[in-house]
Coordinates of C-alpha atoms in Angstrom, one line a residue:
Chain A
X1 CA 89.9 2.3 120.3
X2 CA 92.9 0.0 120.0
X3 CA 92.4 -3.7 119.7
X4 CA 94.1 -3.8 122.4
X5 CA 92.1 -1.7 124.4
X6 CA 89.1 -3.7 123.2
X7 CA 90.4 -6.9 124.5
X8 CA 90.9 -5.1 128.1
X9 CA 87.5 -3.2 128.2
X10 CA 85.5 -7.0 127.8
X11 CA 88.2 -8.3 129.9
X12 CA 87.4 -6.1 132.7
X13 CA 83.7 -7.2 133.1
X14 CA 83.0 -10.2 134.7
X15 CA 80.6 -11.0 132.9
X16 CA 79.7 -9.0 129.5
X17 CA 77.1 -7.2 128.3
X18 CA 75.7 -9.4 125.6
X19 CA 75.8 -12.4 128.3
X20 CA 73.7 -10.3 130.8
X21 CA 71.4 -9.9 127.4
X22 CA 71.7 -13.4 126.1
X23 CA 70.6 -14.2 130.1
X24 CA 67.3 -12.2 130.3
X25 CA 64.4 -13.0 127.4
X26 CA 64.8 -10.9 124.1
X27 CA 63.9 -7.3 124.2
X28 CA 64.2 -4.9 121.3
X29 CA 65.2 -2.2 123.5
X30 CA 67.9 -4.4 125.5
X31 CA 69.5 -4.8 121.9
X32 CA 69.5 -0.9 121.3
X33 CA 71.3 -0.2 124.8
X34 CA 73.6 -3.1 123.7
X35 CA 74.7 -0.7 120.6
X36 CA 74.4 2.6 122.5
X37 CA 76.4 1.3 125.3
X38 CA 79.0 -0.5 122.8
X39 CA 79.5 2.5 120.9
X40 CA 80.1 4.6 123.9
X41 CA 82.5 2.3 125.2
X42 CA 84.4 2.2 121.9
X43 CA 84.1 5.9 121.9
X44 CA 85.5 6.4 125.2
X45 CA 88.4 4.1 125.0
X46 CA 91.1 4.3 127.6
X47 CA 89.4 6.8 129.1
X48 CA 87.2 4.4 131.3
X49 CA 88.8 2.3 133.9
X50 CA 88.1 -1.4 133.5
X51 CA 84.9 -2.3 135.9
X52 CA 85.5 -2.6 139.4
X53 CA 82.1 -4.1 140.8
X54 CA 81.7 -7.0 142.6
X55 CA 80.4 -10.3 141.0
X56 CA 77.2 -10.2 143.0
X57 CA 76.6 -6.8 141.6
X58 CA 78.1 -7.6 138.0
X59 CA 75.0 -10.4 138.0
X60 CA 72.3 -11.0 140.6
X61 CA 68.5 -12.8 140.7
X62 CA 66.1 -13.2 143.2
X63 CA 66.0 -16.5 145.6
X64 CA 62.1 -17.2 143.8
X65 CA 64.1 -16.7 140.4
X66 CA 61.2 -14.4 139.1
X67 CA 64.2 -11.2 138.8
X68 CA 67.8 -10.8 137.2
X69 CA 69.6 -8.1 137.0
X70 CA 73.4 -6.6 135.9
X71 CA 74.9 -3.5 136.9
X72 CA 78.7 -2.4 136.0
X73 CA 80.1 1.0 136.7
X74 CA 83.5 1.8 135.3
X75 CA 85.2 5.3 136.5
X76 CA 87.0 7.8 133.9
X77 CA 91.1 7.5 133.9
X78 CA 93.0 10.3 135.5
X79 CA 93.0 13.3 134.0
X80 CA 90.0 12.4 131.8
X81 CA 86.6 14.2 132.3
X82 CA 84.9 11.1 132.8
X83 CA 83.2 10.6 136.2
X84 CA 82.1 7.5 135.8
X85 CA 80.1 5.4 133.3
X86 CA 77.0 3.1 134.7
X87 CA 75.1 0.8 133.0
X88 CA 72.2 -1.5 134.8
X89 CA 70.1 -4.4 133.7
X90 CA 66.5 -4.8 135.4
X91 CA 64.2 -7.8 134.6
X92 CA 61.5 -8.8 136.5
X93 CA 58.7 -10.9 136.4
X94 CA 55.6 -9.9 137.8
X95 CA 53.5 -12.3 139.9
X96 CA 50.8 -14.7 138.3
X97 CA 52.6 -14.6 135.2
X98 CA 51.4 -11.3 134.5
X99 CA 54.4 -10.1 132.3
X100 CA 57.3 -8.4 133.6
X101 CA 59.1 -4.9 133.8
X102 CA 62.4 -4.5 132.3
X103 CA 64.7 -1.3 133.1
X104 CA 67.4 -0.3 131.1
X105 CA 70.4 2.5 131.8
X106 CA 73.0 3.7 129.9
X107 CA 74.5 6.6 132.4
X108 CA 77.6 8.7 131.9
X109 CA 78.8 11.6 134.2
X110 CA 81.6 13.7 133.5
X111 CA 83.8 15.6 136.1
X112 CA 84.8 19.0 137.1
X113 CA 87.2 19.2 134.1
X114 CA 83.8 20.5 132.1
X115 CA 81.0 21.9 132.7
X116 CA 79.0 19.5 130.0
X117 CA 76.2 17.8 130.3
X118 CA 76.3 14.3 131.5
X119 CA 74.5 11.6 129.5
X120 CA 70.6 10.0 129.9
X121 CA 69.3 7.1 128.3
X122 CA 66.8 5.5 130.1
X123 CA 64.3 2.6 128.8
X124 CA 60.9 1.6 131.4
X125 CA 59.0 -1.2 129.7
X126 CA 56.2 -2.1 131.5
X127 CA 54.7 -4.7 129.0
X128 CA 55.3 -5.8 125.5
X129 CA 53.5 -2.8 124.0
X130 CA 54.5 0.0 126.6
X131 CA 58.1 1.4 126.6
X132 CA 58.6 4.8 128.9
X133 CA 61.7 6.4 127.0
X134 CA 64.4 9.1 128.3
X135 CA 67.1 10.5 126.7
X136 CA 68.8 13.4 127.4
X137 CA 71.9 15.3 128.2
X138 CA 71.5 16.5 131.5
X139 CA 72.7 20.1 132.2
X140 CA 74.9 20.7 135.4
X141 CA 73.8 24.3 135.7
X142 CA 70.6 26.2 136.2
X143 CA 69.8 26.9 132.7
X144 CA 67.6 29.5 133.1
X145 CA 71.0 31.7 134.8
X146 CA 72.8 30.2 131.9
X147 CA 71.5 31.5 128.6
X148 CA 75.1 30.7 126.7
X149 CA 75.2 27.0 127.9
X150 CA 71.7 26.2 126.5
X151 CA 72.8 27.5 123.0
X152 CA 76.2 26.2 123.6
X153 CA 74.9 22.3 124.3
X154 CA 71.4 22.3 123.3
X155 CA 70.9 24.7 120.5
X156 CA 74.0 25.0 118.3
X157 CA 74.6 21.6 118.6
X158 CA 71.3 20.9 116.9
X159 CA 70.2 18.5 119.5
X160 CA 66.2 19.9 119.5
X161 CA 65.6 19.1 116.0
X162 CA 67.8 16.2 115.3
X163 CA 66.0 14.3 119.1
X164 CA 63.5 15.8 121.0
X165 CA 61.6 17.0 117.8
X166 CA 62.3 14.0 115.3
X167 CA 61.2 11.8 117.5
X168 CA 57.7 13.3 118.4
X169 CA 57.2 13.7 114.6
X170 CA 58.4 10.1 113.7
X171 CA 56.5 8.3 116.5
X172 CA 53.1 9.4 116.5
X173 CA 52.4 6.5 119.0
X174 CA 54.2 8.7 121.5
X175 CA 53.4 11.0 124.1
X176 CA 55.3 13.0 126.7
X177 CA 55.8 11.3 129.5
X178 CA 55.0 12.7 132.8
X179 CA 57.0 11.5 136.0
X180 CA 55.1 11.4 138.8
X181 CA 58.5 12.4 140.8
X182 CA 58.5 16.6 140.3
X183 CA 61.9 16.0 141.1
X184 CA 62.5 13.7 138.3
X185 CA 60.8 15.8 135.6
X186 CA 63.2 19.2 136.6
X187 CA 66.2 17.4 136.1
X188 CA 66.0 17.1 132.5
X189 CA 67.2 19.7 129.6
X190 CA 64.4 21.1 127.6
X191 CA 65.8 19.3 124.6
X192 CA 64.9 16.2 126.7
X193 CA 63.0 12.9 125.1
X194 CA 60.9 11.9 127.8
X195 CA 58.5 10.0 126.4
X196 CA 55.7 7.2 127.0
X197 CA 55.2 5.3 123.9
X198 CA 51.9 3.3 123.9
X199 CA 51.1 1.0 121.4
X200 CA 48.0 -0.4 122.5
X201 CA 46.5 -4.2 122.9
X202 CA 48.6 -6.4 120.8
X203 CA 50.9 -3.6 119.8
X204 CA 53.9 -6.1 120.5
X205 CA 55.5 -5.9 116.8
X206 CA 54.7 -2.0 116.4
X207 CA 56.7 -1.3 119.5
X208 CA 59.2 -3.7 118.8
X209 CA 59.8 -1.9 115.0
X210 CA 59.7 1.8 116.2
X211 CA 62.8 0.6 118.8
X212 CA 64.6 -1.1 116.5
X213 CA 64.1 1.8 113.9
X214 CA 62.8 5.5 114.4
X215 CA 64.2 5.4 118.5
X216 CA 67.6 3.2 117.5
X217 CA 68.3 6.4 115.4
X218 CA 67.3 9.2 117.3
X219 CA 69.1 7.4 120.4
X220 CA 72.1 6.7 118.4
X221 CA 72.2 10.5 117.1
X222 CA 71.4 11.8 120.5
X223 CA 74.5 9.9 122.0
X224 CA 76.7 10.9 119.0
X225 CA 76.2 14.9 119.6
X226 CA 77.1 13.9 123.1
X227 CA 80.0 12.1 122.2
X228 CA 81.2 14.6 119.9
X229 CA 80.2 18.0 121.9
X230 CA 80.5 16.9 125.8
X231 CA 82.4 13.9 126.5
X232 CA 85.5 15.6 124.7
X233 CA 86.0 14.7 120.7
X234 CA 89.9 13.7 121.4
X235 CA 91.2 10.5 120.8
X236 CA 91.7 7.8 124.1
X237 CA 93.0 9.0 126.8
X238 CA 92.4 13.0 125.8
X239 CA 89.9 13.8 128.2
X240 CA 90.1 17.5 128.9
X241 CA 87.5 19.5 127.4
X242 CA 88.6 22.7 126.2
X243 CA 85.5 24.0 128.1
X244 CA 86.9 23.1 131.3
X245 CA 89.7 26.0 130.9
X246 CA 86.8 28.6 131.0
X247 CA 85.6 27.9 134.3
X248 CA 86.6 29.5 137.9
X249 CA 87.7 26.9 140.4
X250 CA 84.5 28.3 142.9
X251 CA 82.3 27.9 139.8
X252 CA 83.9 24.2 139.5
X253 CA 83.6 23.3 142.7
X254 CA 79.8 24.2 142.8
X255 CA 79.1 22.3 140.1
X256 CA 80.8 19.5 141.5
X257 CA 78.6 19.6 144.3
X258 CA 75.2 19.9 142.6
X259 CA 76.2 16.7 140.6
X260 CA 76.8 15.3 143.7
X261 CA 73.9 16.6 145.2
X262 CA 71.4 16.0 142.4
X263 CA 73.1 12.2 141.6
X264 CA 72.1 10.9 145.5
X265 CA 68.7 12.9 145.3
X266 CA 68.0 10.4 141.9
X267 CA 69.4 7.4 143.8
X268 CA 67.2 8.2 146.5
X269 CA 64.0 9.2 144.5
X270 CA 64.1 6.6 141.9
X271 CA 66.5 3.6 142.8
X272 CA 66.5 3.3 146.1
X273 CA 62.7 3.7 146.1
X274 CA 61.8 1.3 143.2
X275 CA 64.4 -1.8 143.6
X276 CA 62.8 -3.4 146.8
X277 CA 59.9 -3.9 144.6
X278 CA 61.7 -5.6 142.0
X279 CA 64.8 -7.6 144.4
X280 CA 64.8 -9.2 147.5
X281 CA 66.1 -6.7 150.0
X282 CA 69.7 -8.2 150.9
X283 CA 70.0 -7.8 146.7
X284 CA 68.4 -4.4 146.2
X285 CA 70.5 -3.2 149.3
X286 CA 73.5 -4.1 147.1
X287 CA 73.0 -2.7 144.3
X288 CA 71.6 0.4 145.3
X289 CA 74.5 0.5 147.7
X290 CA 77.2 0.4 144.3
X291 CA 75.4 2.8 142.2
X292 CA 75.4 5.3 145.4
X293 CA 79.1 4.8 145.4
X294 CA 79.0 6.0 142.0
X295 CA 76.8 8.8 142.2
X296 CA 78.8 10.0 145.6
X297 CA 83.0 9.8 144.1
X298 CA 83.8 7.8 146.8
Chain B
X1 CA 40.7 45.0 150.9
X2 CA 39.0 47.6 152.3
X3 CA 36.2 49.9 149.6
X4 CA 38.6 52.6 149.7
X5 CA 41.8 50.8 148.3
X6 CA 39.5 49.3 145.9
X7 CA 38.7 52.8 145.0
X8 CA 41.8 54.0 144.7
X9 CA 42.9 50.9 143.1
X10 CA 40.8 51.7 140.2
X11 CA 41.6 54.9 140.1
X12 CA 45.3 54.4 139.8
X13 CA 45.0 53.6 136.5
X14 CA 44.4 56.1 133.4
X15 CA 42.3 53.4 132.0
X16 CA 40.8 50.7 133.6
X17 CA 41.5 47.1 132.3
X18 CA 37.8 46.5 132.1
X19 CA 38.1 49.7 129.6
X20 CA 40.9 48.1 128.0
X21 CA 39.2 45.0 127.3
X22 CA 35.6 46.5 126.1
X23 CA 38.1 48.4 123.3
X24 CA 39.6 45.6 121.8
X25 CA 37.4 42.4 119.8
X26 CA 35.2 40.3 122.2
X27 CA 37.5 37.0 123.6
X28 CA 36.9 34.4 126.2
X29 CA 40.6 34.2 126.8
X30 CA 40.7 38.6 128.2
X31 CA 37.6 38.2 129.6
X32 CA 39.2 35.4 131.9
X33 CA 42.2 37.7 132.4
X34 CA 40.5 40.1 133.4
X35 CA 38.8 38.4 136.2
X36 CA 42.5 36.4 137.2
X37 CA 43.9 40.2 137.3
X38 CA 41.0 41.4 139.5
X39 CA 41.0 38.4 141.8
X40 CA 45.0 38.9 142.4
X41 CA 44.2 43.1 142.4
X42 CA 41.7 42.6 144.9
X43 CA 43.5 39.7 147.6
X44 CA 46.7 41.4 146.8
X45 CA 45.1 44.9 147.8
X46 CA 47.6 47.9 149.7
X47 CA 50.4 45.3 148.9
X48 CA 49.8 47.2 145.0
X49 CA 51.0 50.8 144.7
X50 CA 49.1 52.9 141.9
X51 CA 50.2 52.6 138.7
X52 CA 52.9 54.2 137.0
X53 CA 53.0 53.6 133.4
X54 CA 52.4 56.6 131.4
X55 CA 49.6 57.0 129.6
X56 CA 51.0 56.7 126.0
X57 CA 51.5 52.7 127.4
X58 CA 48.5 52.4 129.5
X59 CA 46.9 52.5 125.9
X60 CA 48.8 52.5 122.3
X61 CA 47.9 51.6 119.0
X62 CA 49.5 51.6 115.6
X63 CA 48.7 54.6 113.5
X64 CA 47.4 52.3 110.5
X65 CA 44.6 50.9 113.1
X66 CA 45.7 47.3 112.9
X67 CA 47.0 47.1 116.6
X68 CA 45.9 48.0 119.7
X69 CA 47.3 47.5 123.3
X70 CA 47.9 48.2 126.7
X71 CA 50.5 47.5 129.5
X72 CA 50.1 48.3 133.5
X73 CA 52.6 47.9 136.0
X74 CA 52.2 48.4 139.6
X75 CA 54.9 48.1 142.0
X76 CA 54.4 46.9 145.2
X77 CA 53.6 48.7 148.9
X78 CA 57.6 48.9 150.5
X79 CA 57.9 46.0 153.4
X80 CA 55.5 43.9 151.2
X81 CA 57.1 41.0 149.2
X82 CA 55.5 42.0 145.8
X83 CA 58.0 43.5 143.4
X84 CA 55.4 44.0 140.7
X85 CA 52.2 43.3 139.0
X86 CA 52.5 43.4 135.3
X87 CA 49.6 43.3 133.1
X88 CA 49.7 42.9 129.0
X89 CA 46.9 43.1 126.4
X90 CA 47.4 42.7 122.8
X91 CA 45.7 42.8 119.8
X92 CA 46.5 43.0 116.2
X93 CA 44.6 42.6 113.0
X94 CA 46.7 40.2 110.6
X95 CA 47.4 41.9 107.1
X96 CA 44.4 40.8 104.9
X97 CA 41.7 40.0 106.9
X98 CA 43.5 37.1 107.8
X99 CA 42.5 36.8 111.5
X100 CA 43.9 38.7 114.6
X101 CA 47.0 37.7 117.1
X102 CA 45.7 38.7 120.9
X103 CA 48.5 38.0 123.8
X104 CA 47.6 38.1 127.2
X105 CA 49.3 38.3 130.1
X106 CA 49.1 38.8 134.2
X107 CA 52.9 38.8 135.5
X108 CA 53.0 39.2 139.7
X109 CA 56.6 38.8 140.5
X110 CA 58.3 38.6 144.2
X111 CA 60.8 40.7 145.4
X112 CA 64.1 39.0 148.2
X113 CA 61.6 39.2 151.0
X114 CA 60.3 35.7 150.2
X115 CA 61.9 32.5 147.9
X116 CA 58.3 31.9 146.9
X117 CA 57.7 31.4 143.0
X118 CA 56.7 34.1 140.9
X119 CA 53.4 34.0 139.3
X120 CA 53.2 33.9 135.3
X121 CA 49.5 33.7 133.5
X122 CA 49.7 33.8 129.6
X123 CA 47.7 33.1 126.6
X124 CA 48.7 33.1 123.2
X125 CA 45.9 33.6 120.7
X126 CA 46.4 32.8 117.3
X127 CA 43.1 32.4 115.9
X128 CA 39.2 31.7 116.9
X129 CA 40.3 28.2 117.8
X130 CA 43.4 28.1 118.6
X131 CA 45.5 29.1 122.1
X132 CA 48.7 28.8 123.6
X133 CA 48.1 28.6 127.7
X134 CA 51.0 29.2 129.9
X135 CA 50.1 29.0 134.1
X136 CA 53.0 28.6 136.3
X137 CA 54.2 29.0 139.8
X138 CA 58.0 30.5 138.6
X139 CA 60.6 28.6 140.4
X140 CA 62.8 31.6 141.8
X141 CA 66.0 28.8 142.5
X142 CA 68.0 25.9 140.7
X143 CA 65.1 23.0 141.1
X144 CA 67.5 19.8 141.3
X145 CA 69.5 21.3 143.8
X146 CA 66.7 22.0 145.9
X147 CA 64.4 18.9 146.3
X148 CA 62.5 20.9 149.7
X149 CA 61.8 23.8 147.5
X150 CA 60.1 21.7 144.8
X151 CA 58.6 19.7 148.2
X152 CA 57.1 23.2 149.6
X153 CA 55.9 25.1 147.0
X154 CA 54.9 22.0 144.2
X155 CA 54.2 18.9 146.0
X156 CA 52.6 20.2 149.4
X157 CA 50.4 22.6 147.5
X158 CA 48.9 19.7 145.3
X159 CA 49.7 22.4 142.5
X160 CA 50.4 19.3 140.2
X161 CA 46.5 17.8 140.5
X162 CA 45.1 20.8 140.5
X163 CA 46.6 22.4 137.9
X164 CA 48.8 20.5 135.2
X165 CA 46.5 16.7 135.4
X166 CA 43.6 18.2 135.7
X167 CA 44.2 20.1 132.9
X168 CA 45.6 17.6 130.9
X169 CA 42.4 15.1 131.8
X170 CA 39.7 17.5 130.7
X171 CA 41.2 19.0 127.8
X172 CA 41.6 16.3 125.2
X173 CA 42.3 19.6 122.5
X174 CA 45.1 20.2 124.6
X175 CA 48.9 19.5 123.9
X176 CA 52.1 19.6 125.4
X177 CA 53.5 23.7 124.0
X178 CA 56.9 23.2 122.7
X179 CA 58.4 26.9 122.7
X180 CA 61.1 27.4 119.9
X181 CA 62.9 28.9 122.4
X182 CA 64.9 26.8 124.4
X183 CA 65.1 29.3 127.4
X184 CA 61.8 29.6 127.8
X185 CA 60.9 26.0 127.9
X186 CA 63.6 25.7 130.8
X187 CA 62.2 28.8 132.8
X188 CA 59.1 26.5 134.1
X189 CA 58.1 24.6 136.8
X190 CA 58.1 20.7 136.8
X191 CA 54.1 21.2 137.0
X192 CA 53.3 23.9 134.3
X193 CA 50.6 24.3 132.4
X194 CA 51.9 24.7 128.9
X195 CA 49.2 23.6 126.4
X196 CA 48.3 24.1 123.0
X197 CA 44.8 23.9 122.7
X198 CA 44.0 23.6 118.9
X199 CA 40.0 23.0 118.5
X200 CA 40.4 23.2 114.4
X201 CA 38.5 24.1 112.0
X202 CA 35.0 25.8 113.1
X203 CA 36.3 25.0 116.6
X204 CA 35.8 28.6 117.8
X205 CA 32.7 27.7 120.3
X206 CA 34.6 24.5 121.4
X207 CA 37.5 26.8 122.6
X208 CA 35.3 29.6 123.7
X209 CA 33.7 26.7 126.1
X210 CA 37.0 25.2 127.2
X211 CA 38.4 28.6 128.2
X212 CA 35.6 29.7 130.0
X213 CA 34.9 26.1 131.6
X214 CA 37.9 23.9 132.4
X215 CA 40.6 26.4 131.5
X216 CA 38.8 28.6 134.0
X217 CA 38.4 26.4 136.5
X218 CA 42.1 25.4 136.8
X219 CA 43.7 29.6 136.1
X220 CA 41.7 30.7 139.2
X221 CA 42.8 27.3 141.0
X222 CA 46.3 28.0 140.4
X223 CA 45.8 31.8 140.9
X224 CA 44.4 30.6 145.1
X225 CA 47.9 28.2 144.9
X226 CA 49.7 31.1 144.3
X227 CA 47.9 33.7 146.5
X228 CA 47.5 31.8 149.5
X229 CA 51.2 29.9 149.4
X230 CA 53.6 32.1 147.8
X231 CA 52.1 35.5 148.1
X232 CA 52.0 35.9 151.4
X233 CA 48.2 34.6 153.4
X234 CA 48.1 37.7 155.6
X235 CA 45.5 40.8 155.0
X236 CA 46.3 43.8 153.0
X237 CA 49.7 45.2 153.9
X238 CA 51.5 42.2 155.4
X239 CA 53.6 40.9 152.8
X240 CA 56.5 39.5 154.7
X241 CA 56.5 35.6 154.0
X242 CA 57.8 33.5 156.7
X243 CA 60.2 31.8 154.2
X244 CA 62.1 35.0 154.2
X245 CA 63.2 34.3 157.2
X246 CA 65.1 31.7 156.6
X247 CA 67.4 33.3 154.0
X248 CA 70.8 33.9 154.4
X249 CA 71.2 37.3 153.1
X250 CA 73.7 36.1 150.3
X251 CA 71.3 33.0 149.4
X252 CA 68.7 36.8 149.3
X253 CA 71.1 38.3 146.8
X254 CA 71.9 35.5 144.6
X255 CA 68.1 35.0 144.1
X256 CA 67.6 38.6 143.5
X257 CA 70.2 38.8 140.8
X258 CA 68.8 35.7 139.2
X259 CA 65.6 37.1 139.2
X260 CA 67.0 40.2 137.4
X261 CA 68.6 38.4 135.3
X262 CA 66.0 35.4 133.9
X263 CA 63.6 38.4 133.5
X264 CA 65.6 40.3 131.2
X265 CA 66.8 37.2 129.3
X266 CA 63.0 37.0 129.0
X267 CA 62.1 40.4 127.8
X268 CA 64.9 40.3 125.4
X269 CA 63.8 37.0 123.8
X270 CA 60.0 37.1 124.0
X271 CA 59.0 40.5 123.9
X272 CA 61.6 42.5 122.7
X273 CA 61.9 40.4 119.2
X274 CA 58.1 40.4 119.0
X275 CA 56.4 43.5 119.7
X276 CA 58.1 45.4 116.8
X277 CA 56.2 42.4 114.5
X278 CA 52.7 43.5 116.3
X279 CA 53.3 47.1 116.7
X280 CA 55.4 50.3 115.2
X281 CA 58.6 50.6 115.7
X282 CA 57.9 53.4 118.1
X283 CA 55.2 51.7 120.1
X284 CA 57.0 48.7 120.6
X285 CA 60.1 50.4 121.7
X286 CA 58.2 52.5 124.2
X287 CA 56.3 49.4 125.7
X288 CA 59.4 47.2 126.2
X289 CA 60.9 50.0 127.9
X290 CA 58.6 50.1 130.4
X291 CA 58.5 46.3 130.6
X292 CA 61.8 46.3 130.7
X293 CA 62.1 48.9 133.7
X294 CA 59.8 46.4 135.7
X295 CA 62.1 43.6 135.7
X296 CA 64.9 45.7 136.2
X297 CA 63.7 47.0 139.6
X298 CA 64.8 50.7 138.4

């Protein structure tokens, strides 16, 4: 990316990402997503439109000021592959001091000019000692049909060993992590990190080192294959993944649709569902409301 | 099921799996398979034609004595929505002494008549105290895309208490199975049971208590899931599900073909690179042929 094109990516926010993080109390796993969303957006370059939310969606809080939160979505140039790219900020206190939850995304979905997986990274923390992780590339087909796109994305790209695997090894603190949405749990790839890391009473500094070390680098690797093998290794503004040629237009279209399709499902399921109980209402409604628009292309 | 297609049940095959079972070493794991196969035998009843393997499959062994097996594949009654019932017992002596490898497995799958989920029961055996479960519900269509499928068959059925928590809650011993093979850890359903259940050293009674206890408990739970909500609730003969109805005849063939098509995938990887490591060359072709045949529908 350009300096240039630096200057105009921050421009484009409102406000930026290390003010929505300077804004909320200090979190290891805020910090990684900082990174992982900076490198992205370096990555990408030109190939993301600047940010087109609305200020009361680029930062909002709760009247009681117990919740904050950030959400930008920036959509891919013309001709790129990139659908859109969506990052949200959750904090919220819990009542009678009793800690808080933070949510943290790091979403990007690619078009109909590929068939690759869209990106994953997802951090639940629940307490100081409790971090729900999930990363993945999330496959647009039905894998099972697909045989060549599982060793195309998932196994030639080395992503099982070098994520999933690593980190189960390197963490022995976590487990898999078991959504209680079915839904949720069959949209991921089966090189998917979906894990619940637990480090127990006064496990604040344990948790705090395995983010900043063991996840930072499976995250960071995780993001680089998908950098390198999905989003389309060209320079700014080269979005067309020579994958995309291979594809039949009623083949594209379908898959267009199941994105679609699966994307408002998730909204539904998970966002829509869990943001009342973080945001007053007239705030959840809004930002629920921006990240449909996403989801939907509209 | 009436005494008389019980008898002629039985007498369909060239040896019965009871037979089968009393030839090969004494496990917990077959002697549980071999009530799972007779409880589904029994409900599934006329829907079962007689047997049709020949009888150099119904019962093989390698010619230096170290391996014994058998397969059994009954197809099922035309206007019932069984396509076939697939049985698989194992054994072989490692070189050495070294212990034994015993596989296991009860296949039922569905034929277009129905969208319900095939039935898949394996076990894995790889020592006195050590074995690889796999109990699913087969989803027969792309999950994501269909939240009301994953609602019907998955979530209305409580398949995920019954089967996959409770599992996970009485079975400390147990983990999560990761498969090498991609493709088969994306074949499952969002509430699988697929568990590594390592009881370590001098851990043979342990496992010999879990399989015949919990692991017991939840295979003939799942088994009832399946029979009464997938195979079809009516008496012996009526295998049209109502969910067949409400197929479009090209949604009918898509399914079909992706049936045919994950099942091969599935012989090919799983027991078409293994056998020939269990049994002679010979043998092993000969078995996989037939197996093969069976997902083929020829």
């Amino acid at each position: 990316m350009t300096v240039s094109a630096a200057a105009s990516a921050s421009a484009s926010r409102i406000i930026s990402r290390e003010d929505v993080v300077a804004r909320m109390p200090p979190l290891a796993h805020r910090e990684l997503v900082l990174a992982l969303a900076g490198e992205a957006e370096a990555r990408l370059g030109a190939r993301l439109l600047p940010s087109e939310v609305p200020a009361d969606v680029a930062w909002f809080g709760n009247a009681a000021g117990d919740g904050v939160g950030s959400v930008d979505v920036r959509r891919g140039a013309p001709g790129s592959s990139i659908a859109f790219m969506l990052e949200a900020w959750f904090h919220r206190e819990l009542p009678g001091g009793d800690g808080a939850i933070d949510i943290t995304a790091l979403i990007v979905n690619l078009n109909g000019a590929t068939d690759a997986p869209h990106l994953l990274m997802e951090f639940i923390q629940g307490g100081p000692s409790s971090l729900v992780v999930l990363l993945d590339l999330l496959p647009r087909v039905d894998l099972p049909l697909h045989p060549s796109y599982i060793e195309k994305y998932y196994a030639a790209t080395g992503l099982d060993a070098r994520g999933h695997r690593r980190f189960a090894e390197r963490v022995p603190q976590a487990r898999r992590y078991v959504s209680p949405l079915l839904f949720i749990r069959s949209m991921f790839s089966p090189t998917a990190i979906v894990a619940d890391v637990q480090c127990g009473e006064g496990g604040a500094a344990a948790l705090d080192g395995i983010v900043r070390g063991q996840l930072a680098g499976v995250a960071m690797d995780v993001l680089g294959v998908w950098l390198e093998h999905c989003a389309g290794g060209g320079g700014a503004g080269s979005g067309t993944s020579e994958t995309g040629m291979e594809m039949e237009a009623e083949e594209r279209e379908r898959m267009v649709a199941r994105d679609r399709m699966v994307g408002v499902t998730e909204v539904e399921l998970n966002l829509a569902a869990n943001l009342p109980r973080m945001f007053d209402a007239g705030v959840a409604d809004r930002v629920v409301a921006e990240i449909r628009k996403a989801f939907m292309g509209s």
